Short mmCIF file of C-alpha atoms in Angstrom, two decimals:
data_model
loop_
_atom_site.label_atom_id
_atom_site.label_comp_id
_atom_site.label_asym_id
_atom_site.label_seq_id
_atom_site.Cartn_x
_atom_site.Cartn_y
_atom_site.Cartn_z
CA MET Q 11 -4.60 -34.06 -21.22
CA SER Q 12 -4.36 -32.04 -18.01
CA ALA Q 13 -6.00 -28.61 -17.79
CA MET Q 14 -3.77 -25.62 -18.38
CA LYS Q 15 -3.06 -23.42 -15.39
CA PRO Q 16 -3.39 -19.62 -15.64
CA LEU Q 17 0.07 -18.08 -15.86
CA VAL Q 18 -0.66 -15.73 -12.98
CA LEU Q 19 -0.98 -18.80 -10.75
CA SER Q 20 2.08 -20.72 -11.91
CA MET Q 21 4.37 -17.68 -12.14
CA VAL Q 22 3.05 -15.28 -9.49
CA VAL Q 23 0.96 -17.03 -6.84
CA GLU Q 24 3.22 -20.08 -6.63
CA ASN Q 25 6.20 -17.76 -6.14
CA ASP Q 26 4.37 -15.94 -3.33
CA LEU Q 27 4.28 -12.70 -5.33
CA CYS Q 28 0.50 -12.21 -5.55
CA ILE Q 29 -0.78 -9.08 -3.80
CA GLY Q 30 -4.47 -9.81 -4.44
CA CYS Q 31 -5.22 -6.78 -6.61
CA GLY Q 32 -7.52 -8.86 -8.81
CA ALA Q 33 -6.66 -7.15 -12.10
CA CYS Q 34 -6.06 -10.60 -13.57
CA VAL Q 35 -9.69 -11.59 -12.95
CA GLN Q 36 -11.18 -9.01 -15.29
CA ALA Q 37 -8.32 -9.39 -17.81
CA CYS Q 38 -8.87 -13.13 -18.34
CA PRO Q 39 -11.18 -13.60 -21.37
CA SER Q 40 -11.96 -17.20 -20.42
CA LYS Q 41 -12.86 -16.16 -16.84
CA ALA Q 42 -10.58 -18.89 -15.45
CA VAL Q 43 -9.24 -16.77 -12.57
CA ASP Q 44 -10.87 -15.86 -9.26
CA VAL Q 45 -9.48 -14.60 -5.95
CA ASN Q 46 -9.78 -16.08 -2.50
CA TRP Q 47 -8.18 -16.02 0.96
CA ASN Q 48 -5.07 -18.14 1.45
CA ASN Q 49 -3.90 -19.75 4.69
CA TYR Q 50 -1.92 -16.68 5.73
CA GLY Q 51 -4.64 -14.06 5.65
CA PHE Q 52 -4.02 -12.66 2.16
CA ILE Q 53 -6.27 -12.47 -0.87
CA VAL Q 54 -4.63 -14.23 -3.83
CA ALA Q 55 -5.54 -15.33 -7.33
CA THR Q 56 -7.02 -18.83 -7.67
CA SER Q 57 -8.32 -21.00 -10.50
CA ASN Q 58 -11.92 -22.08 -11.01
CA ASP Q 59 -13.79 -24.61 -13.17
CA ASN Q 60 -13.51 -22.57 -16.36
CA GLN Q 61 -10.94 -23.75 -18.89
CA CYS Q 62 -7.77 -21.68 -19.14
CA HIS Q 63 -6.63 -20.96 -22.70
CA ALA Q 64 -3.17 -19.77 -21.61
CA ASP Q 65 -3.44 -16.50 -23.53
CA GLY Q 66 -1.36 -14.72 -20.88
CA ASN Q 67 -3.73 -11.77 -20.46
CA CYS Q 68 -3.88 -12.38 -16.71
CA ILE Q 69 -0.18 -11.93 -16.12
CA GLU Q 70 0.14 -8.93 -18.42
CA VAL Q 71 -1.76 -6.79 -15.88
CA CYS Q 72 0.05 -8.21 -12.84
CA PRO Q 73 2.15 -5.62 -10.97
CA PHE Q 74 4.60 -8.34 -9.87
CA ASN Q 75 4.96 -10.18 -13.18
CA PRO Q 76 8.30 -12.02 -12.74
CA MET Q 77 8.88 -12.66 -16.46
CA PRO Q 78 7.45 -9.72 -18.41
CA GLY Q 79 7.40 -9.81 -22.19
CA SER Q 80 8.83 -7.17 -24.48
CA GLY Q 81 5.63 -5.12 -24.52
CA TYR Q 82 5.26 -4.95 -20.75
CA LYS Q 83 5.60 -1.45 -19.28
CA ASN Q 84 7.18 -0.89 -15.88
CA GLU Q 85 6.46 2.18 -13.75
CA ASP Q 86 8.64 4.41 -15.91
CA GLY Q 87 6.98 3.24 -19.11
CA LEU Q 88 3.48 3.68 -17.70
CA ALA Q 89 4.30 7.12 -16.33
CA ALA Q 90 5.39 8.19 -19.82
CA VAL Q 91 1.88 7.30 -21.02
CA PHE Q 92 -0.31 8.52 -18.16
CA LEU Q 93 1.73 11.38 -16.66
CA ALA Q 94 3.39 12.76 -19.77
CA ASP Q 95 2.58 16.38 -18.81
CA ALA Q 96 4.50 16.29 -15.51
CA PRO Q 97 7.40 18.75 -15.82
CA MET Q 98 9.65 17.32 -13.10
CA HIS Q 99 11.17 13.94 -12.38
CA HIS Q 100 13.23 12.42 -9.59
CA PRO Q 101 14.57 8.85 -9.74
CA LYS Q 102 13.25 8.03 -6.27
CA ILE Q 103 9.75 9.49 -6.62
CA GLY Q 104 8.93 9.61 -10.34
CA ARG Q 105 7.17 12.39 -12.27
CA TYR Q 106 5.42 15.30 -10.58
CA HIS Q 107 4.31 18.92 -10.75
CA ALA Q 108 4.74 20.00 -7.14
CA ILE Q 109 5.18 18.75 -3.56
CA TYR Q 110 3.19 20.06 -0.59
CA ALA Q 111 2.38 19.44 3.05
CA GLY Q 112 -1.02 20.30 4.46
CA TYR Q 113 -4.56 19.28 5.29
CA SER Q 114 -8.22 19.81 4.41
CA GLU Q 115 -10.20 21.94 6.83
CA LYS Q 116 -13.36 19.92 6.14
CA TYR Q 117 -12.07 16.36 6.07
CA ARG Q 118 -9.07 16.35 8.40
CA GLU Q 119 -10.96 15.35 11.55
CA THR Q 120 -12.45 12.19 10.05
CA SER Q 121 -9.36 11.13 8.11
CA SER Q 122 -6.27 9.12 8.96
CA SER Q 123 -4.02 12.06 8.17
CA GLY Q 124 -4.81 15.35 6.42
CA GLY Q 125 -8.04 14.47 4.62
CA ILE Q 126 -6.66 15.39 1.19
CA ALA Q 127 -8.09 12.35 -0.63
CA SER Q 128 -11.67 13.22 0.36
CA PHE Q 129 -11.08 16.83 -0.62
CA MET Q 130 -9.87 15.72 -4.06
CA TYR Q 131 -12.93 13.50 -4.56
CA GLU Q 132 -15.30 16.30 -3.60
CA ALA Q 133 -13.60 18.67 -6.04
CA LEU Q 134 -13.83 16.09 -8.82
CA PHE Q 135 -17.55 15.60 -8.12
CA ASP Q 136 -18.14 19.36 -8.08
CA LYS Q 137 -16.33 19.85 -11.39
CA GLY Q 138 -18.39 17.10 -13.00
CA LEU Q 139 -15.24 15.13 -13.80
CA ILE Q 140 -16.36 11.97 -12.00
CA ASN Q 141 -19.67 10.31 -11.17
CA HIS Q 142 -18.37 7.70 -8.74
CA VAL Q 143 -15.54 7.04 -6.27
CA VAL Q 144 -14.12 3.55 -5.81
CA THR Q 145 -12.45 3.31 -2.43
CA VAL Q 146 -12.15 1.04 0.58
CA GLY Q 147 -15.03 0.93 3.06
CA GLU Q 148 -16.90 -1.51 5.26
CA SER Q 149 -17.37 -4.98 3.81
CA LYS Q 150 -20.74 -6.52 3.14
CA SER Q 151 -19.35 -10.08 3.42
CA SER Q 152 -18.67 -12.09 6.55
CA ASP Q 153 -15.10 -13.08 5.65
CA SER Q 154 -13.66 -9.57 5.41
CA TYR Q 155 -13.81 -6.35 7.41
CA TYR Q 156 -13.24 -4.08 4.43
CA GLN Q 157 -13.68 -4.12 0.67
CA TYR Q 158 -13.70 -1.79 -2.31
CA ASN Q 159 -17.06 -0.01 -2.54
CA ILE Q 160 -18.51 2.32 -5.15
CA ILE Q 161 -20.04 5.56 -3.91
CA SER Q 162 -21.91 7.88 -6.20
CA ASN Q 163 -22.43 11.08 -4.24
CA LYS Q 164 -20.12 13.31 -2.27
CA GLU Q 165 -22.27 13.16 0.89
CA GLU Q 166 -20.86 9.66 1.46
CA LEU Q 167 -17.24 10.85 1.48
CA LEU Q 168 -17.10 11.32 5.27
CA SER Q 169 -17.83 7.60 5.72
CA ILE Q 170 -14.82 6.42 3.71
CA ALA Q 171 -12.10 8.84 4.84
CA LYS Q 172 -9.77 6.40 6.62
CA THR Q 173 -6.81 4.21 5.73
CA ARG Q 174 -7.50 0.47 6.18
CA TYR Q 175 -4.54 -1.83 6.77
CA HIS Q 176 -6.50 -4.83 5.57
CA PRO Q 177 -6.37 -6.93 2.38
CA VAL Q 178 -8.84 -5.89 -0.33
CA THR Q 179 -9.23 -6.67 -4.02
CA LEU Q 180 -10.44 -5.03 -7.21
CA ALA Q 181 -11.34 -8.42 -8.70
CA SER Q 182 -15.03 -7.74 -9.28
CA THR Q 183 -14.80 -3.95 -9.11
CA LEU Q 184 -12.95 -3.34 -12.38
CA GLU Q 185 -15.64 -5.18 -14.31
CA LYS Q 186 -18.35 -3.20 -12.51
CA ILE Q 187 -16.58 0.05 -13.45
CA LYS Q 188 -16.89 -0.87 -17.13
CA GLN Q 189 -20.67 -1.16 -16.69
CA LEU Q 190 -21.14 2.12 -14.79
CA ASP Q 191 -22.51 5.26 -16.36
CA GLY Q 192 -19.91 8.00 -16.09
CA ARG Q 193 -16.33 8.12 -14.92
CA VAL Q 194 -14.67 7.13 -11.65
CA ALA Q 195 -11.84 8.00 -9.29
CA ILE Q 196 -10.06 5.17 -7.47
CA SER Q 197 -7.75 5.08 -4.46
CA GLY Q 198 -5.09 2.46 -3.90
CA VAL Q 199 -1.58 1.63 -2.77
CA GLY Q 200 1.26 1.58 -5.28
CA CYS Q 201 0.90 -1.99 -6.57
CA PHE Q 202 -2.85 -1.58 -7.05
CA ILE Q 203 -2.33 1.71 -8.89
CA LYS Q 204 0.20 -0.01 -11.14
CA ALA Q 205 -2.24 -2.86 -11.83
CA ILE Q 206 -4.93 -0.32 -12.76
CA ARG Q 207 -2.56 1.49 -15.13
CA LEU Q 208 -1.55 -1.82 -16.73
CA ALA Q 209 -5.25 -2.67 -17.17
CA GLN Q 210 -5.95 0.78 -18.64
CA ASP Q 211 -3.04 0.36 -21.03
CA LYS Q 212 -4.63 -2.84 -22.33
CA ASP Q 213 -8.32 -1.89 -22.13
CA PRO Q 214 -9.58 1.33 -23.77
CA ILE Q 215 -12.84 1.17 -21.81
CA LEU Q 216 -10.99 1.28 -18.49
CA LYS Q 217 -8.72 4.00 -19.84
CA GLU Q 218 -11.78 6.13 -20.57
CA LYS Q 219 -13.77 5.24 -17.45
CA ILE Q 220 -11.04 5.78 -14.86
CA ALA Q 221 -10.51 9.53 -14.67
CA PHE Q 222 -8.35 9.95 -11.57
CA LEU Q 223 -6.18 7.85 -9.27
CA VAL Q 224 -5.35 8.69 -5.66
CA GLY Q 225 -2.21 6.90 -4.51
CA ILE Q 226 -1.72 6.04 -0.85
CA ILE Q 227 1.97 5.91 0.05
CA CYS Q 228 2.35 2.50 1.63
CA GLY Q 229 4.73 0.81 4.04
CA GLY Q 230 3.60 -2.68 3.04
CA VAL Q 231 0.35 -4.60 2.60
CA LYS Q 232 -0.66 -6.39 5.79
CA SER Q 233 -2.34 -9.77 6.23
CA LYS Q 234 -5.77 -10.04 7.83
CA PHE Q 235 -3.79 -11.55 10.73
CA PHE Q 236 -2.51 -8.04 11.51
CA THR Q 237 -6.07 -6.90 12.27
CA GLU Q 238 -6.80 -10.00 14.33
CA TYR Q 239 -3.63 -9.55 16.35
CA LEU Q 240 -4.30 -5.87 17.07
CA ALA Q 241 -7.87 -6.63 18.14
CA ALA Q 242 -6.63 -9.30 20.52
CA ARG Q 243 -3.96 -6.97 21.95
CA ALA Q 244 -6.64 -4.32 22.44
CA GLY Q 245 -8.61 -6.77 24.58
CA ALA Q 246 -11.34 -7.76 22.13
CA SER Q 247 -12.59 -11.27 21.61
CA SER Q 248 -12.28 -12.97 18.22
CA ASN Q 249 -15.80 -11.72 17.55
CA PHE Q 250 -15.12 -8.06 16.78
CA SER Q 251 -16.06 -5.47 14.16
CA LYS Q 252 -15.25 -2.00 12.81
CA PRO Q 253 -11.45 -2.08 13.18
CA ASP Q 254 -10.03 1.46 13.01
CA TYR Q 255 -6.28 1.57 12.40
CA ARG Q 256 -5.71 5.30 12.82
CA VAL Q 257 -7.38 6.68 15.95
CA LYS Q 258 -5.94 10.15 16.42
CA ASP Q 259 -4.99 11.63 19.78
CA LEU Q 260 -5.36 15.39 19.41
CA ARG Q 261 -3.55 15.90 22.72
CA SER Q 262 -0.46 14.12 21.43
CA THR Q 263 1.63 13.86 18.27
CA ALA Q 264 0.63 12.57 14.84
CA VAL Q 265 2.65 9.37 15.28
CA ASP Q 266 0.97 8.57 18.60
CA TYR Q 267 -2.16 7.03 17.09
CA GLY Q 268 -4.12 4.00 18.22
CA PHE Q 269 -6.10 1.01 16.99
CA SER Q 270 -9.68 0.42 18.04
CA CYS Q 271 -12.46 -2.04 17.33
CA ILE Q 272 -15.86 -3.05 18.69
CA ASP Q 273 -15.92 -6.18 20.84
CA ASN Q 274 -19.27 -7.56 19.72
CA PRO Q 275 -20.20 -9.71 22.75
CA SER Q 276 -19.82 -6.77 25.15
CA ASP Q 277 -20.64 -4.06 22.58
CA THR Q 278 -17.72 -2.01 23.88
CA THR Q 279 -14.93 -0.16 22.10
CA LYS Q 280 -11.44 -1.54 22.70
CA LEU Q 281 -8.43 0.70 22.11
CA ILE Q 282 -4.69 0.27 22.20
CA LYS Q 283 -1.97 2.75 21.30
CA MET Q 284 0.31 1.44 18.58
CA ARG Q 285 3.38 2.36 20.63
CA GLU Q 286 2.27 -0.31 23.11
CA VAL Q 287 2.22 -2.92 20.36
CA GLY Q 288 5.73 -2.21 19.12
CA ASP Q 289 7.22 -1.73 15.69
CA MET Q 290 4.89 -3.42 13.23
CA TRP Q 291 6.39 -1.82 10.13
CA GLY Q 292 10.17 -1.86 10.41
CA THR Q 293 10.04 -5.49 11.53
CA GLY Q 294 7.97 -6.53 8.50
CA MET Q 295 5.54 -8.52 10.63
CA PHE Q 296 2.38 -9.69 8.82
CA LYS Q 297 3.61 -8.15 5.56
CA ALA Q 298 3.10 -9.67 2.11
CA ASN Q 299 6.19 -11.20 0.53
CA ALA Q 300 5.57 -9.23 -2.68
CA CYS Q 301 6.10 -5.95 -0.82
CA ASP Q 302 9.78 -6.78 -0.40
CA PHE Q 303 10.07 -6.70 -4.20
CA CYS Q 304 8.32 -3.37 -4.77
CA ASP Q 305 10.47 -0.33 -5.59
CA ASP Q 306 7.57 2.12 -5.96
CA VAL Q 307 7.81 3.92 -2.63
CA THR Q 308 5.58 6.89 -3.49
CA THR Q 309 2.80 5.49 -5.75
CA GLU Q 310 4.47 6.91 -8.86
CA LEU Q 311 1.56 6.26 -11.24
CA ALA Q 312 -1.24 8.08 -9.40
CA ASP Q 313 -2.58 11.53 -10.26
CA VAL Q 314 -1.86 12.54 -6.68
CA SER Q 315 0.18 10.66 -4.06
CA LEU Q 316 -0.57 11.08 -0.36
CA GLY Q 317 1.29 10.06 2.79
CA ASP Q 318 1.82 11.02 6.40
CA ALA Q 319 3.80 14.20 7.02
CA TRP Q 320 5.84 12.71 9.84
CA LEU Q 321 8.31 15.55 9.79
CA ASP Q 322 8.96 18.34 12.24
CA PRO Q 323 6.90 20.49 12.80
CA TYR Q 324 3.96 18.68 11.17
CA ASP Q 325 4.27 15.53 13.27
CA GLN Q 326 3.79 17.54 16.46
CA ASP Q 327 0.14 18.14 15.53
CA GLY Q 328 -2.06 15.17 16.45
CA GLY Q 329 -4.68 16.33 13.97
CA GLY Q 330 -2.52 15.13 11.10
CA HIS Q 331 -0.86 16.55 8.01
CA SER Q 332 -0.33 14.91 4.63
CA VAL Q 333 2.60 15.03 2.27
CA ILE Q 334 1.20 15.58 -1.21
CA LEU Q 335 2.72 14.89 -4.62
CA ALA Q 336 0.73 16.49 -7.43
CA ARG Q 337 1.62 14.35 -10.44
CA SER Q 338 -0.99 15.27 -13.06
CA ALA Q 339 -1.97 18.76 -14.21
CA LEU Q 340 -5.52 18.10 -12.98
CA ALA Q 341 -4.30 17.26 -9.48
CA GLN Q 342 -2.15 20.38 -9.44
CA ASP Q 343 -5.10 22.56 -10.50
CA ILE Q 344 -7.40 21.12 -7.83
CA LEU Q 345 -4.82 21.62 -5.10
CA GLN Q 346 -4.14 25.19 -6.16
CA ASP Q 347 -7.88 25.92 -6.18
CA GLY Q 348 -8.13 24.53 -2.65
CA LEU Q 349 -5.26 26.71 -1.51
CA PHE Q 350 -6.79 29.82 -3.14
CA THR Q 351 -10.20 29.27 -1.48
CA ASN Q 352 -8.66 28.36 1.91
CA ALA Q 353 -10.26 24.91 1.76
CA LEU Q 354 -6.71 23.60 2.15
CA GLN Q 355 -4.09 24.66 4.65
CA MET Q 356 -1.08 23.81 2.55
CA GLU Q 357 2.45 24.91 1.81
CA THR Q 358 5.15 23.91 -0.63
CA LEU Q 359 7.43 21.21 0.76
CA PRO Q 360 11.07 21.18 -0.38
CA LEU Q 361 12.07 18.04 -2.24
CA GLU Q 362 14.75 17.28 0.35
CA LEU Q 363 12.19 17.25 3.17
CA PHE Q 364 9.82 15.03 1.24
CA LEU Q 365 12.63 12.57 0.59
CA LEU Q 366 13.45 12.67 4.30
CA SER Q 367 9.83 11.83 5.17
CA GLN Q 368 10.17 8.55 3.25
CA GLN Q 369 13.81 7.80 4.11
CA GLY Q 370 13.03 4.56 5.92
CA SER Q 371 11.21 3.19 2.89
CA PHE Q 372 13.96 4.31 0.53
CA ASN Q 373 16.54 2.56 2.72
CA HIS Q 374 14.57 -0.68 2.69
CA ARG Q 375 12.95 -0.77 -0.74
CA HIS Q 376 15.66 0.87 -2.83
CA ASP Q 377 19.03 0.52 -1.12
CA SER Q 378 18.40 -3.03 0.10
CA MET Q 379 16.49 -4.37 -2.90
CA GLY Q 380 19.53 -6.05 -4.44
CA THR Q 381 20.28 -7.82 -1.16
CA ARG Q 382 16.79 -9.30 -0.95
CA ILE Q 383 16.84 -10.33 -4.61
CA ALA Q 384 20.18 -12.11 -4.14
CA GLN Q 385 18.96 -13.83 -0.97
CA ALA Q 386 15.71 -14.93 -2.64
CA LYS Q 387 17.47 -16.30 -5.72
CA ARG Q 388 19.88 -18.20 -3.50
CA TYR Q 389 16.89 -20.22 -2.31
CA GLY Q 390 15.59 -20.71 -5.85
CA ALA Q 391 12.83 -18.11 -5.65
CA VAL Q 392 11.64 -16.23 -8.73
CA VAL Q 393 11.45 -12.45 -8.35
CA PRO Q 394 10.29 -9.67 -10.70
CA PRO Q 395 12.79 -7.41 -12.46
CA LYS Q 396 13.34 -4.14 -10.58
CA ARG Q 397 14.38 -0.66 -11.68
CA ILE Q 398 16.29 0.18 -8.49
CA ILE Q 399 18.39 -2.43 -6.71
CA GLY Q 400 21.01 -0.37 -4.84
CA ASN Q 401 24.69 -1.15 -4.44
CA LYS Q 402 26.11 -4.27 -2.82
CA GLN Q 403 25.66 -3.88 0.91
CA PRO Q 404 28.05 -4.69 3.77
CA LEU Q 405 27.49 -7.83 5.80
CA TYR Q 406 25.74 -6.12 8.70
CA LEU Q 407 23.02 -4.71 6.40
CA ARG Q 408 22.61 -8.05 4.65
CA LEU Q 409 22.04 -9.62 8.07
CA VAL Q 410 19.33 -7.05 8.82
CA GLN Q 411 17.53 -7.96 5.60
CA ARG Q 412 17.74 -11.66 6.31
CA ALA Q 413 16.41 -11.16 9.84
CA ARG Q 414 13.52 -9.04 8.57
CA ARG Q 415 12.59 -11.64 5.98
CA GLU Q 416 12.69 -14.40 8.58
CA THR Q 417 10.64 -12.34 11.04
CA ARG Q 418 8.03 -11.56 8.40
CA ALA Q 419 7.58 -15.21 7.45
CA LYS Q 420 7.57 -16.42 11.06
CA SER Q 421 4.91 -13.89 12.10
CA LEU Q 422 2.49 -15.25 9.50
CA ALA Q 423 3.19 -18.90 10.28
CA THR Q 424 2.93 -18.31 14.03
CA TRP Q 425 -0.44 -16.55 13.89
CA ALA Q 426 -1.75 -19.17 11.47
CA SER Q 427 -0.83 -21.84 14.04
CA TYR Q 428 -2.03 -20.19 17.26
CA ALA Q 429 -4.24 -17.11 16.57
CA ASP Q 430 -3.55 -16.05 20.15
CA ALA Q 431 -1.82 -12.77 21.00
CA ALA Q 432 -0.05 -13.98 24.15
CA MET Q 433 1.28 -17.10 22.45
CA PHE Q 434 2.24 -15.09 19.39
CA ASP Q 435 4.27 -12.62 21.46
CA LYS Q 436 6.00 -15.48 23.25
CA LYS Q 437 6.88 -17.31 20.03
CA MET Q 438 8.08 -14.13 18.30
CA LYS Q 439 10.16 -12.79 21.19
CA ALA Q 440 13.48 -14.38 20.21
CA SER Q 441 13.18 -13.42 16.53
CA LEU Q 442 12.29 -9.81 17.38
CA LEU Q 443 15.14 -9.57 19.88
CA ARG Q 444 17.59 -10.90 17.31
CA LEU Q 445 16.32 -8.44 14.69
CA SER Q 446 16.55 -5.58 17.18
CA LEU Q 447 20.15 -6.41 18.10
CA ILE Q 448 21.24 -6.77 14.48
CA THR Q 449 19.50 -3.49 13.60
CA ARG Q 450 21.20 -1.66 16.49
CA LEU Q 451 24.55 -3.04 15.37
CA SER Q 452 23.87 -1.78 11.84
CA HIS Q 453 23.15 1.71 13.20
CA VAL Q 454 26.44 1.72 15.09
CA MET Q 455 28.34 0.54 12.03
CA ARG Q 456 26.71 3.17 9.85
CA LYS Q 457 27.72 5.92 12.26
CA LEU Q 458 31.30 4.63 12.37
CA ASN Q 459 31.47 4.49 8.58
CA THR Q 460 30.10 8.03 8.34
CA LYS Q 461 32.77 9.27 10.77
CA ARG Q 462 35.50 7.51 8.78
CA LYS Q 463 34.36 9.19 5.58
CA ARG Q 464 34.34 12.60 7.25
CA ASN Q 465 37.71 12.06 8.90
CA PRO Q 466 39.77 9.82 6.61
#
């Protein structure tokens, strides 16, 4: 009799829906699930020598479960449990108390944006509400640049105040949290936050231990190949360290940031502005497949959700501002305290402006979701059920989605084959040109359709 395979492998990993969060590892009572790197630079769930008993616990905490059972809670169901006190709700952004734009006086300089996450952690430490912070910092292993680390005093906060566009996992961390004395705060992108909430919903120890979640508004999880490509474009050898994805230019605008790393053989810092690299987000290059089937644009299940305030006038300041969604009463209280003591430079942001700040993501992840689902199913792929799928789109928008999906897949396969920036750019040139032309055509068609509606 052949060994049973964990459901998270047969239903999620084999459908290229695994994001590497690792919640399944701690949820499996038979310890039959691990995580490891795949051939495309992502961390994914894998099996080990332990016998799987097919109890299904692993898939019940998976944020991309393609065939959820009747007891499975989606983002709306989880929000009703964990954010029940939030007085406001919007279908695109979930439950919340208030929306702001601003920055922390103390942590802004060392952060990717406004430094609000570090400010929140410090306040939680000071109030005695947490004893530890679980967030992404430098890795102690040779196969990864970053990992989730546990810090236990606020003096360490300055060392972890940056966004890392690099795969990480909570696989071993969630179990460690259960053994810690005291309570923790955790940061993560939307799918990781959802996995944590699913785990909390199943495990009373995690529900008690995890006191606060900081959600990082995300444009897509990137492969490790993304880091390798940027380092090569910056002029570093393959032997590099300390990649920094958000090097601010205080003389320029907030969007004009750079990537840097240390080239180890020469012990020199290499830097390249991201505008020289090109559009790495709208094209979908190096992005996980699962991200195309995520409709949580604004980390709906966190206590506070943070993103870049790339809106006029905030984006004109190279120091960085954050958009801030206070979702829990605790988050709202901490932010108001920071405003009262002048620790935060912050103002209320109208809902319409916040929605505008995320319009690109709403266009892709909400309006075009149904198109991607239909295209995936046409090729026999299994996809998770979604809350928001948009209306049927015209042909020109369906072509954009197909071109993005093809570009995403080709970028991963090309880097896996060559791992050379010059060759990669050469091999990707035709696909990127095609995507650019189709995208420009879609913009023209949208403008024409808008004019027709205004002048029937």
